CSV table of C-alpha atoms in Angstrom, one decimal:
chain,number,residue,atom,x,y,z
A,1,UNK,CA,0.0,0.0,0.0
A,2,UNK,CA,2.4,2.7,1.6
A,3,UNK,CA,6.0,3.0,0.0
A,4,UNK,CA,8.2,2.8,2.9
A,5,UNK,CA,9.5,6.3,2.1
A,6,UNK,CA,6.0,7.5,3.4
A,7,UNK,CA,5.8,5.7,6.7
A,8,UNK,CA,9.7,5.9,7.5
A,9,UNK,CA,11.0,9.2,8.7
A,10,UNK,CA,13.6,10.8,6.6
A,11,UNK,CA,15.9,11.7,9.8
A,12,UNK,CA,16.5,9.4,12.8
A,13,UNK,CA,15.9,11.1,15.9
A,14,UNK,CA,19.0,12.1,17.7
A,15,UNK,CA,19.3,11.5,21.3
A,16,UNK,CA,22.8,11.5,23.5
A,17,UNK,CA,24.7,8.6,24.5
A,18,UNK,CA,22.8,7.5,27.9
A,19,UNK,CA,25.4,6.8,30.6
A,20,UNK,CA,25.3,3.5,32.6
A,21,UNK,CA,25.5,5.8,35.9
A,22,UNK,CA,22.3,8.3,34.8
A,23,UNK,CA,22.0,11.3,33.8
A,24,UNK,CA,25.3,13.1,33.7
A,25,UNK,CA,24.6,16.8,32.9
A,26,UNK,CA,25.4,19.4,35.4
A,27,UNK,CA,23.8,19.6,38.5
A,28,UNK,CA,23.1,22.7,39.8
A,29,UNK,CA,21.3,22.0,43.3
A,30,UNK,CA,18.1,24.1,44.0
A,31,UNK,CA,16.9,25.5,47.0
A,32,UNK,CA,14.4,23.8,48.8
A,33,UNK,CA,11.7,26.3,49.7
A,34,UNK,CA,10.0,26.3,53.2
A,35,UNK,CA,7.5,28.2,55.2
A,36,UNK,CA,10.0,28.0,58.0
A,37,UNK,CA,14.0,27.5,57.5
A,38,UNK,CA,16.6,26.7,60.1
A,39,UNK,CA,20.0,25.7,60.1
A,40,UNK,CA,21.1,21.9,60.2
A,41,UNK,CA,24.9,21.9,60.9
A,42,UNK,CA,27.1,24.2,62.3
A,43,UNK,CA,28.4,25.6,58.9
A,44,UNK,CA,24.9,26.8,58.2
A,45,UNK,CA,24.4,30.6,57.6
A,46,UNK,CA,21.3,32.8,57.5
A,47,UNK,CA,21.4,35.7,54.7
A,48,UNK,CA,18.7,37.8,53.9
A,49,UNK,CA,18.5,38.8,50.1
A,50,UNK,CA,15.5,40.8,48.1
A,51,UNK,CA,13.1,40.5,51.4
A,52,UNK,CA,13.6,36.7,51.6
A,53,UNK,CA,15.2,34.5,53.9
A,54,UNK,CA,18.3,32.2,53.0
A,55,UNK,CA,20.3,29.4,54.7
A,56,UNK,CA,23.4,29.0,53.2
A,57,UNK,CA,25.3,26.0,53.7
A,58,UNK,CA,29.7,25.3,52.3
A,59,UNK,CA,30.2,21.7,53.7
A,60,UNK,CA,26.5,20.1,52.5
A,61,UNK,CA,25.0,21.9,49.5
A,62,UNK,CA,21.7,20.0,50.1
A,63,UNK,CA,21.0,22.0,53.3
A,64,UNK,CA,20.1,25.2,50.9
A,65,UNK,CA,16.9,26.9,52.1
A,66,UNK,CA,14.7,29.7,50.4
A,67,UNK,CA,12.3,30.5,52.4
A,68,UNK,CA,8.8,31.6,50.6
């Protein structure tokens, strides 16, 4: 019925090479926002910035806080 042509698409889709680990882009960790923040280690800090309320943490990134 159909030609191949016609039900084939022209261009393969291109996707990247998947790694056997995951996804290896960059990571960039977010904030995790909260109706109330507070520190969780002794390295965390409390800035205010723009009328909100950061913690701030240098030895565990995942402790970052936005409050909102």
């Amino acid at each position: 019925m159909f030609s191949q042509s016609l039900t084939r698409p022209l261009f393969k889709s291109f996707t990247a090479p998947v790694s056997p680990f995951g996804f290896t882009g960059i990571f960039a960790r977010g904030y995790k926002v909260r109706s109330a923040v507070k520190k969780f280690c002794s390295e965390c800090y409390i800035v205010r910035r723009k009328g909100k309320v950061f913690v701030l943490c240098k030895a565990n990134k995942k402790h970052k806080q936005r409050q909102g």
